[in-house]
PDB file of C-alpha atoms in Angstrom:
ATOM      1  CA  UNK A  94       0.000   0.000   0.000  1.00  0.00           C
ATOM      2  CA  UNK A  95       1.622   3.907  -0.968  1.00  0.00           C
ATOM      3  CA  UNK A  96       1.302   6.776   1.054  1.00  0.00           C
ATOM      4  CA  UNK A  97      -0.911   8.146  -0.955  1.00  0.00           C
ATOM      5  CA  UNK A  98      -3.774   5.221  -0.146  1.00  0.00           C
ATOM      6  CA  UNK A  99      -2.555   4.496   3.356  1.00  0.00           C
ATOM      7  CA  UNK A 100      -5.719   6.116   5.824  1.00  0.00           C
ATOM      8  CA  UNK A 101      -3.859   9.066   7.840  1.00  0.00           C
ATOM      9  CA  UNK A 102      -3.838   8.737  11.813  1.00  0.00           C
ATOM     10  CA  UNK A 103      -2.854  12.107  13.853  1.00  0.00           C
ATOM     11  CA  UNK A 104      -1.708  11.545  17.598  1.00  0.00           C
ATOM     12  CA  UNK A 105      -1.162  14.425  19.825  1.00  0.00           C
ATOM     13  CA  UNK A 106       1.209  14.320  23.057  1.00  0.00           C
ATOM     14  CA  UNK A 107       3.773  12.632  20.209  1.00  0.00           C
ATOM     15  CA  UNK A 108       6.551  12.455  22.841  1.00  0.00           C
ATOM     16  CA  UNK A 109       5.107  10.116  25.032  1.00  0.00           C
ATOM     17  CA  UNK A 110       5.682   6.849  25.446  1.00  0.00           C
ATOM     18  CA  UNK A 111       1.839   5.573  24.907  1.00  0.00           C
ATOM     19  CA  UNK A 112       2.161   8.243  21.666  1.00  0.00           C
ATOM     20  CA  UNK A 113       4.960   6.493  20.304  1.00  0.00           C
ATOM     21  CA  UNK A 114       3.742   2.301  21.047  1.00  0.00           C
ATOM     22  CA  UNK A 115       0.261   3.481  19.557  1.00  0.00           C
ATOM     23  CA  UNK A 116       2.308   4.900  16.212  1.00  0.00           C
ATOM     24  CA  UNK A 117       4.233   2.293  15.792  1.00  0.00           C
ATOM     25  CA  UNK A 118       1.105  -0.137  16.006  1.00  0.00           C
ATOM     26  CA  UNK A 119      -1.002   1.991  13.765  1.00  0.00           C
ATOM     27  CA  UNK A 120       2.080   1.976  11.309  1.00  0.00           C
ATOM     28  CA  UNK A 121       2.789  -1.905  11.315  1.00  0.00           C
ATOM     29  CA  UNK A 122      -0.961  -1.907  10.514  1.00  0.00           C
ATOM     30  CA  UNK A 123      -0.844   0.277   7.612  1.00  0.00           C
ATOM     31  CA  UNK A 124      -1.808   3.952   8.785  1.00  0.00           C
ATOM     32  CA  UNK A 125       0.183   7.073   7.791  1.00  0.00           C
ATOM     33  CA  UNK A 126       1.173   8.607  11.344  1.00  0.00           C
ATOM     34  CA  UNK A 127       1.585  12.257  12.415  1.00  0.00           C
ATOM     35  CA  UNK A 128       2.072  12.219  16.353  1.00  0.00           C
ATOM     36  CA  UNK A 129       3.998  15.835  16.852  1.00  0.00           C
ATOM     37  CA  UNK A 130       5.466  16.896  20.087  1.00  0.00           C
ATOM     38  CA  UNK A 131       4.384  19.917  21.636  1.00  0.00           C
ATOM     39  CA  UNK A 132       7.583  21.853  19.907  1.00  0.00           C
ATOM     40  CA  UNK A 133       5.534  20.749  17.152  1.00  0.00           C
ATOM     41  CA  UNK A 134       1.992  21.767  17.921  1.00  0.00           C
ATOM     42  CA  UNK A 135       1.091  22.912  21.067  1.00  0.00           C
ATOM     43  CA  UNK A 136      -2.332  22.173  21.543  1.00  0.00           C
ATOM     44  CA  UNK A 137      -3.922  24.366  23.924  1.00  0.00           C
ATOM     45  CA  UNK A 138      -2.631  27.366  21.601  1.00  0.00           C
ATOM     46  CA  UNK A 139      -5.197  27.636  18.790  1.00  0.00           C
ATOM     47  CA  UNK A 140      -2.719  29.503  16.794  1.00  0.00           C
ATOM     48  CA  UNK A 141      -0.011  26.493  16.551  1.00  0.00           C
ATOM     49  CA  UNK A 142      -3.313  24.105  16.048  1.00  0.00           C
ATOM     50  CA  UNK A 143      -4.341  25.613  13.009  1.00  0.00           C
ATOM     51  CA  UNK A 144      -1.072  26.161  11.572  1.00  0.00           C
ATOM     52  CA  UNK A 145      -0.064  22.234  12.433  1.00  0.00           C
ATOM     53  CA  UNK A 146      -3.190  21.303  10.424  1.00  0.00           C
ATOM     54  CA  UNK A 147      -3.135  23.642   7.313  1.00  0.00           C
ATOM     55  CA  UNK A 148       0.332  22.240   6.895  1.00  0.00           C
ATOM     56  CA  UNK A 149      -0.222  18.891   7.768  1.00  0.00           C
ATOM     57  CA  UNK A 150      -3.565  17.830   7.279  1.00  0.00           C
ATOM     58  CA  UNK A 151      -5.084  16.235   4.617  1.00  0.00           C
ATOM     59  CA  UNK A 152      -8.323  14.863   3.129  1.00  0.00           C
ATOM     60  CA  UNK A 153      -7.170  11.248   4.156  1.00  0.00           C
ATOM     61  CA  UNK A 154      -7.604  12.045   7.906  1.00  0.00           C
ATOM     62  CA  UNK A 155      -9.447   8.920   9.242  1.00  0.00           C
ATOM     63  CA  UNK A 156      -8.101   9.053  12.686  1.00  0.00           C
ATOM     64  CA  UNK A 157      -7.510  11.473  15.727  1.00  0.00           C
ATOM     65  CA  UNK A 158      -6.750  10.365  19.045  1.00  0.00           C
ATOM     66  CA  UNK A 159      -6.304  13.210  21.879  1.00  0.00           C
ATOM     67  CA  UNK A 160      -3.587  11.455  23.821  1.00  0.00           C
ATOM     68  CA  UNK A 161      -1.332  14.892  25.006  1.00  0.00           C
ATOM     69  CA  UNK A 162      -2.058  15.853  28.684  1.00  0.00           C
ATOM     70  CA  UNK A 163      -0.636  17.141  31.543  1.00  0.00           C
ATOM     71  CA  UNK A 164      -0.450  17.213  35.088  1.00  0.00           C
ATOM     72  CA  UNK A 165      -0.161  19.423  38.160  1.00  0.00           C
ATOM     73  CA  UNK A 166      -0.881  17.640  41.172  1.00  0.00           C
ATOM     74  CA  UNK A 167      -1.408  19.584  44.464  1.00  0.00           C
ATOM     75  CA  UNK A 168      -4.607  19.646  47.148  1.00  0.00           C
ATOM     76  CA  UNK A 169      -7.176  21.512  46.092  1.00  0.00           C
ATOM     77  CA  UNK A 170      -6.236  24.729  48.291  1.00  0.00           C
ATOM     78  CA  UNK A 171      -2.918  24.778  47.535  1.00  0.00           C
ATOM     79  CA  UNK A 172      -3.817  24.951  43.821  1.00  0.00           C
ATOM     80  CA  UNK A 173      -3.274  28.290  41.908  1.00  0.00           C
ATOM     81  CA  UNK A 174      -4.930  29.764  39.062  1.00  0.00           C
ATOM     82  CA  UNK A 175      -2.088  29.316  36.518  1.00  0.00           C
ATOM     83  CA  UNK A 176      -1.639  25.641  37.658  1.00  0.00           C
ATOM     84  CA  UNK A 177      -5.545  25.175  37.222  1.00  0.00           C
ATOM     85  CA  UNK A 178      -5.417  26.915  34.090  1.00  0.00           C
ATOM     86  CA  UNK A 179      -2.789  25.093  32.047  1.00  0.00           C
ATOM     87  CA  UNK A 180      -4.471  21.566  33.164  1.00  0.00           C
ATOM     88  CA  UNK A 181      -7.901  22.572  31.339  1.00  0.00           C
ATOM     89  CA  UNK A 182      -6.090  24.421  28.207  1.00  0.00           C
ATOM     90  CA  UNK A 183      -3.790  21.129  27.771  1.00  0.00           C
ATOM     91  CA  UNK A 184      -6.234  18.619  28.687  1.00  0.00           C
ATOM     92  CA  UNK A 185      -9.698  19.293  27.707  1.00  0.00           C
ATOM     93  CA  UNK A 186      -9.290  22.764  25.127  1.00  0.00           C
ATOM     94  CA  UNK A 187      -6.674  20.944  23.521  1.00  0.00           C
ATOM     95  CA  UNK A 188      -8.979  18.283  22.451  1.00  0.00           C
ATOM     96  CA  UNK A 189     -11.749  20.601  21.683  1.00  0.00           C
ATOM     97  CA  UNK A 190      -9.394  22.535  19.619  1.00  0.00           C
ATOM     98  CA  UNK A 191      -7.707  19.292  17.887  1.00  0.00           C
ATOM     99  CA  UNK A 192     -11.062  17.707  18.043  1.00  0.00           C
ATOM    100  CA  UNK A 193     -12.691  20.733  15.777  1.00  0.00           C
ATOM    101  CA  UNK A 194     -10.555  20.970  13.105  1.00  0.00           C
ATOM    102  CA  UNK A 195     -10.270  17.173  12.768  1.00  0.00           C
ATOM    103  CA  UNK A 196     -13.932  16.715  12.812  1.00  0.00           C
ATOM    104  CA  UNK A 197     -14.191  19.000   9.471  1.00  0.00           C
ATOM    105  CA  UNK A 198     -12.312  16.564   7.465  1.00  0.00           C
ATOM    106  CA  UNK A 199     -14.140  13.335   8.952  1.00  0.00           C
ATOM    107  CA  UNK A 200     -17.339  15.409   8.260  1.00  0.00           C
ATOM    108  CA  UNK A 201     -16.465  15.658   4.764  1.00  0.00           C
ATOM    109  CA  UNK A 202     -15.356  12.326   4.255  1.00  0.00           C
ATOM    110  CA  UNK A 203     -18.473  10.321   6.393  1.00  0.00           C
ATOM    111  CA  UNK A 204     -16.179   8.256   8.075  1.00  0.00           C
ATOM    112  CA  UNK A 205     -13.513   8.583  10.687  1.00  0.00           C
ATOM    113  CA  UNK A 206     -13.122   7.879  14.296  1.00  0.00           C
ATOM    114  CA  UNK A 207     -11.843  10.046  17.033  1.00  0.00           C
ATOM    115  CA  UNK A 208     -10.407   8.998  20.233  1.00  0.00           C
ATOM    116  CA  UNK A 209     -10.246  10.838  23.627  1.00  0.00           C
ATOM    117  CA  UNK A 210      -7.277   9.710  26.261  1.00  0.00           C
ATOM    118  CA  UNK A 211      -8.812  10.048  29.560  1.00  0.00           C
ATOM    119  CA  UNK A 212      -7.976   8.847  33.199  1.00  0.00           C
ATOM    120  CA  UNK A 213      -9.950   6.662  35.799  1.00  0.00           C
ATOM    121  CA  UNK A 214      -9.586   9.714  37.866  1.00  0.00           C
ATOM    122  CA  UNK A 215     -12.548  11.325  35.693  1.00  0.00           C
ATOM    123  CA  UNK A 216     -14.500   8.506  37.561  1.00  0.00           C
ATOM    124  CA  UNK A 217     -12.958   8.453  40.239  1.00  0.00           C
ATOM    125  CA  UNK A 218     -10.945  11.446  41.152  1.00  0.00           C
ATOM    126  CA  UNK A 219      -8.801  11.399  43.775  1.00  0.00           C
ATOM    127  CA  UNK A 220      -7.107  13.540  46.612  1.00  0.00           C
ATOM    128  CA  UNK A 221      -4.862  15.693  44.757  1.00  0.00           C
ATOM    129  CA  UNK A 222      -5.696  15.900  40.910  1.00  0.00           C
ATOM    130  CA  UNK A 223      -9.525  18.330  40.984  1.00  0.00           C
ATOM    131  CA  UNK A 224      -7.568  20.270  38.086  1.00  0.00           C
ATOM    132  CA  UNK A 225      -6.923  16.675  36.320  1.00  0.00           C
ATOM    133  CA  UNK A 226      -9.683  15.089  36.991  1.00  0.00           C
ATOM    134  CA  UNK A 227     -11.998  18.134  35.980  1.00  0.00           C
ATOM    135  CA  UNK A 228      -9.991  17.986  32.790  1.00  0.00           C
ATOM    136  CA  UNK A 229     -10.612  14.378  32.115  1.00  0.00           C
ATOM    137  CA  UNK A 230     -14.280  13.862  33.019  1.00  0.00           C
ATOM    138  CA  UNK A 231     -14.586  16.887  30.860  1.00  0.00           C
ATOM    139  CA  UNK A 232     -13.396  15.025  28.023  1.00  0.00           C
ATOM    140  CA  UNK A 233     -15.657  12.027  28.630  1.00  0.00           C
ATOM    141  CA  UNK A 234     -18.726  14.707  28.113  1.00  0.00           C
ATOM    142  CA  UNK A 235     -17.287  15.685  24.694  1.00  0.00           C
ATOM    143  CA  UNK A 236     -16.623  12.390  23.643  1.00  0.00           C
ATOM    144  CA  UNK A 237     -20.329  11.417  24.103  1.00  0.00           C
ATOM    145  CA  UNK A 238     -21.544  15.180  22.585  1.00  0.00           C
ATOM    146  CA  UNK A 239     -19.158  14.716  19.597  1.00  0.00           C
ATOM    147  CA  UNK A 240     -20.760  10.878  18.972  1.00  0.00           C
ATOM    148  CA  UNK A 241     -23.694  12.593  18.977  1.00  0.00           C
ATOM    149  CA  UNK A 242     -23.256  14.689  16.700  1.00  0.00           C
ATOM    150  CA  UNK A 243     -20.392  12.841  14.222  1.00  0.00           C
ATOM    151  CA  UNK A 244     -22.933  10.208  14.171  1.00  0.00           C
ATOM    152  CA  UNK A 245     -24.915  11.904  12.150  1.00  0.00           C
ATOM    153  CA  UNK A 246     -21.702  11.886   9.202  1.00  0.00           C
ATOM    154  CA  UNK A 247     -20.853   8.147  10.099  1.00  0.00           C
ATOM    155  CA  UNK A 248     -17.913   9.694  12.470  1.00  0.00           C
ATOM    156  CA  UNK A 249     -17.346   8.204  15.678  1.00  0.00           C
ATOM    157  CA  UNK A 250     -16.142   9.253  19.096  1.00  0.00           C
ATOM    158  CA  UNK A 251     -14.920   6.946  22.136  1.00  0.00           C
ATOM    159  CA  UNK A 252     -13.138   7.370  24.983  1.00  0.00           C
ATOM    160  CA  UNK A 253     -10.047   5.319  26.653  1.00  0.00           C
ATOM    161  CA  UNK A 254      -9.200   5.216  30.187  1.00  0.00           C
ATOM    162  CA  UNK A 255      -5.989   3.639  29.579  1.00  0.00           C
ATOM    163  CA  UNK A 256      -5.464   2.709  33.577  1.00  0.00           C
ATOM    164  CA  UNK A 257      -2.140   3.414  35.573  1.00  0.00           C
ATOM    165  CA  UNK A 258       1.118   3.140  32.900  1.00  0.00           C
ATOM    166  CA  UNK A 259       4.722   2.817  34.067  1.00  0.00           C
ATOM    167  CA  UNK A 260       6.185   5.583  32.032  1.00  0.00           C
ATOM    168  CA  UNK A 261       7.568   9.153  32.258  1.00  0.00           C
ATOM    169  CA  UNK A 262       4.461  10.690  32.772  1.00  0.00           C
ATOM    170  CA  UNK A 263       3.917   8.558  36.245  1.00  0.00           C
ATOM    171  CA  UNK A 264       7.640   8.457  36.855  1.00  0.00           C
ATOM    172  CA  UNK A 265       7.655  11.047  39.889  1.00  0.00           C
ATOM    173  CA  UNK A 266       4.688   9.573  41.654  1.00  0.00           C
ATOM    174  CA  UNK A 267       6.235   8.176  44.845  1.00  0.00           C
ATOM    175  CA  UNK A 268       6.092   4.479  45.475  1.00  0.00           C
ATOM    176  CA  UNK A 269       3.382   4.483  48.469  1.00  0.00           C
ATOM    177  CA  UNK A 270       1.013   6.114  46.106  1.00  0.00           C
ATOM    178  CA  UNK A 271       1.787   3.485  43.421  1.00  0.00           C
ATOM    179  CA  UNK A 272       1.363   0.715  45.622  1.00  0.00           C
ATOM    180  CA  UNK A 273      -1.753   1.949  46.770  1.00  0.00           C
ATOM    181  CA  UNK A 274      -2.817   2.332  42.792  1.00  0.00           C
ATOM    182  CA  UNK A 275      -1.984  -1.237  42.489  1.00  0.00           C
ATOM    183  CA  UNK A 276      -4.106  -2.421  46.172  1.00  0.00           C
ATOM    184  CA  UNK A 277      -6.988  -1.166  44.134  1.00  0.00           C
ATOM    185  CA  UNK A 278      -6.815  -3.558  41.135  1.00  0.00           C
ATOM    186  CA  UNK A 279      -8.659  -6.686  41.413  1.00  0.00           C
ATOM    187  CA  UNK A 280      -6.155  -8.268  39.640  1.00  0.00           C
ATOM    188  CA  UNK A 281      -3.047  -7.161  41.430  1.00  0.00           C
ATOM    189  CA  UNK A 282      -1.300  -5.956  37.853  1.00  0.00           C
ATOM    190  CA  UNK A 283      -0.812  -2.598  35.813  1.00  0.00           C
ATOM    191  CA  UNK A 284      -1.756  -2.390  32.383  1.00  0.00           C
ATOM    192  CA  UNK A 285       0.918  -1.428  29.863  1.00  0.00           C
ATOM    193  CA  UNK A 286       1.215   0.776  27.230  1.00  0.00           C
ATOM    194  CA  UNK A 287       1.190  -2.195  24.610  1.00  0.00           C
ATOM    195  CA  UNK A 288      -2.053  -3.735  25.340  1.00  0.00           C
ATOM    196  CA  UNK A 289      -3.796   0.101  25.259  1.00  0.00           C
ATOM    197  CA  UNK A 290      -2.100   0.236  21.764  1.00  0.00           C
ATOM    198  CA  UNK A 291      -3.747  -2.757  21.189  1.00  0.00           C
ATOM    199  CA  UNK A 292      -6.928  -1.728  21.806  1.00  0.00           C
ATOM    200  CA  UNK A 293      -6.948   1.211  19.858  1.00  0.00           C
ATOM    201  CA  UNK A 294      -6.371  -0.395  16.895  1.00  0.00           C
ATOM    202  CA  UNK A 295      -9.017  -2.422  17.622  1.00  0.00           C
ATOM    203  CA  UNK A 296     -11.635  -0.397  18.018  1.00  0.00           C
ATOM    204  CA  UNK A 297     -10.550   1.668  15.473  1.00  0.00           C
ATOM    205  CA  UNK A 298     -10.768  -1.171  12.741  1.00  0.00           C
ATOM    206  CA  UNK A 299     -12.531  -3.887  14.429  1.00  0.00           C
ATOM    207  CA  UNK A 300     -15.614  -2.164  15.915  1.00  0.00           C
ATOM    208  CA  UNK A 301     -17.091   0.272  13.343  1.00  0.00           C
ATOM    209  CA  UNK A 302     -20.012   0.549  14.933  1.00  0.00           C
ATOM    210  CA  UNK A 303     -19.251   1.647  18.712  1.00  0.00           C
ATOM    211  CA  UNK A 304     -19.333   5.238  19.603  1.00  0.00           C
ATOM    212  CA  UNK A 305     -19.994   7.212  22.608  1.00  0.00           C
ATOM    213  CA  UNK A 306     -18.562   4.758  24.903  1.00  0.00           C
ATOM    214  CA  UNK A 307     -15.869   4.860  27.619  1.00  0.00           C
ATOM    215  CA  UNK A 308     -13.584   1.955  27.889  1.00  0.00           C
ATOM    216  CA  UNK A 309     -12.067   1.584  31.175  1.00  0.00           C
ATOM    217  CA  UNK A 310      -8.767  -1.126  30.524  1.00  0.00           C
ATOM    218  CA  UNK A 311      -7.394  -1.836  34.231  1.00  0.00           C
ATOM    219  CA  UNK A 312      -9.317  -4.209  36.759  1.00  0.00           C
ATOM    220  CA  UNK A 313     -10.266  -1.411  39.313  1.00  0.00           C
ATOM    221  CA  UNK A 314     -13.946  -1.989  40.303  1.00  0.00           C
ATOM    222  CA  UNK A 315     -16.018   1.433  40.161  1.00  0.00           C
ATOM    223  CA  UNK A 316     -19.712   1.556  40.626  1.00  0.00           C
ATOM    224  CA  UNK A 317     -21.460   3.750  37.666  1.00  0.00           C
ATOM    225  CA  UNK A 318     -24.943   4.438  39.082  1.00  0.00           C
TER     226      UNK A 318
END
């Protein structure tokens, strides 16, 4: 298959390590990949979106998935505005923005699939993360608004909650905390960033006709209703 008739996946937060296993998935699979770093497109800056994809971007979009995200952990009263602030713009208005332009192409085409990164904290949020866990459950509320209203082209929406990941992103969390994480899986193991790859491709190509739904991937037990 040629670039030119390989579908096109974009995946934000490209310096990651979940970024970079979900590329190289996607590519062994036969997707074109963009997955810039936030040198590369900052998305909570709508200026750096847009330019990103006008020069970028093409009609062969089939796949977004909002994976860049930060974090700036801290009780709630000790939190200040700026660290509240750059939570929501990173998390949750860069997937709106991202999310937006994407949806335009998909639109166009009647097909196409985006994906939202989220956390169990959305679900479940704990002591120390109301500016991440705001942020997340924020995106499950778009992902179910945007299946709503993609569905209407044939585009669909989900959302992952990938579960704890050893990687850089949990890498100053101290070990108490993470052994507490790991008390509260039924199974007594993390998930890893290869199995959520895994997944993605398969509900990207092996479930066209899910949308609006929020896959939780780690065996902690939380009660929805």
């Amino acid at each position: 298959m040629s670039d030119c008739t390989k579908p096109l996946a974009l995946i934000t937060g490209g310096e990651g390590a979940l970024a970079k296993i979900i590329s190289e998935q996607l590519i062994s699979s036969g997707f074109k990949v963009l997955s810039p770093c936030r040198s590369q497109m900052d998305v909570s800056d709508e200026g750096s979106v847009k330019n990103f994809f006008n020069e970028n971007i093409t009609s062969d979009l089939d796949l977004l998935i909002n994976n860049a995200g930060t974090k700036k952990d801290s009780l709630f009263l000790n939190i200040s505005e700026e660290e509240w602030d750059e939570v929501i713009r990173v998390n949750l208005r860069g997937a709106f923005l991202c999310s937006k332009l994407a949806l335009k192409f998909l639109c166009k085409n009647r097909s196409g699939h985006i994906i939202n990164i989220g956390s169990f904290s959305a679900i479940s949020g704990p002591v120390g993360q109301t500016n991440y866990a705001a942020s997340k459950a924020g995106l499950i509320s778009l992902t179910q608004s945007l299946a709503q209203e993609g569905g209407k082209r044939n585009v669909r929406s989900n959302c992952i909650l990938p579960g704890w990941l050893e990687t850089q992103f949990t890498a100053d969390v101290p070990e108490n905390v993470k052994d507490h994480v790991l008390s509260a899986h039924a199974l007594n193991s993390l998930n890893t960033p290869e199995s959520v790859a895994a997944f993605v491709l398969f509900i990207h190509t092996q479930m066209p006709s899910v949308s609006g739904q929020i896959f939780q991937l780690d065996s902690r037990i939380h009660r929805w209703a």
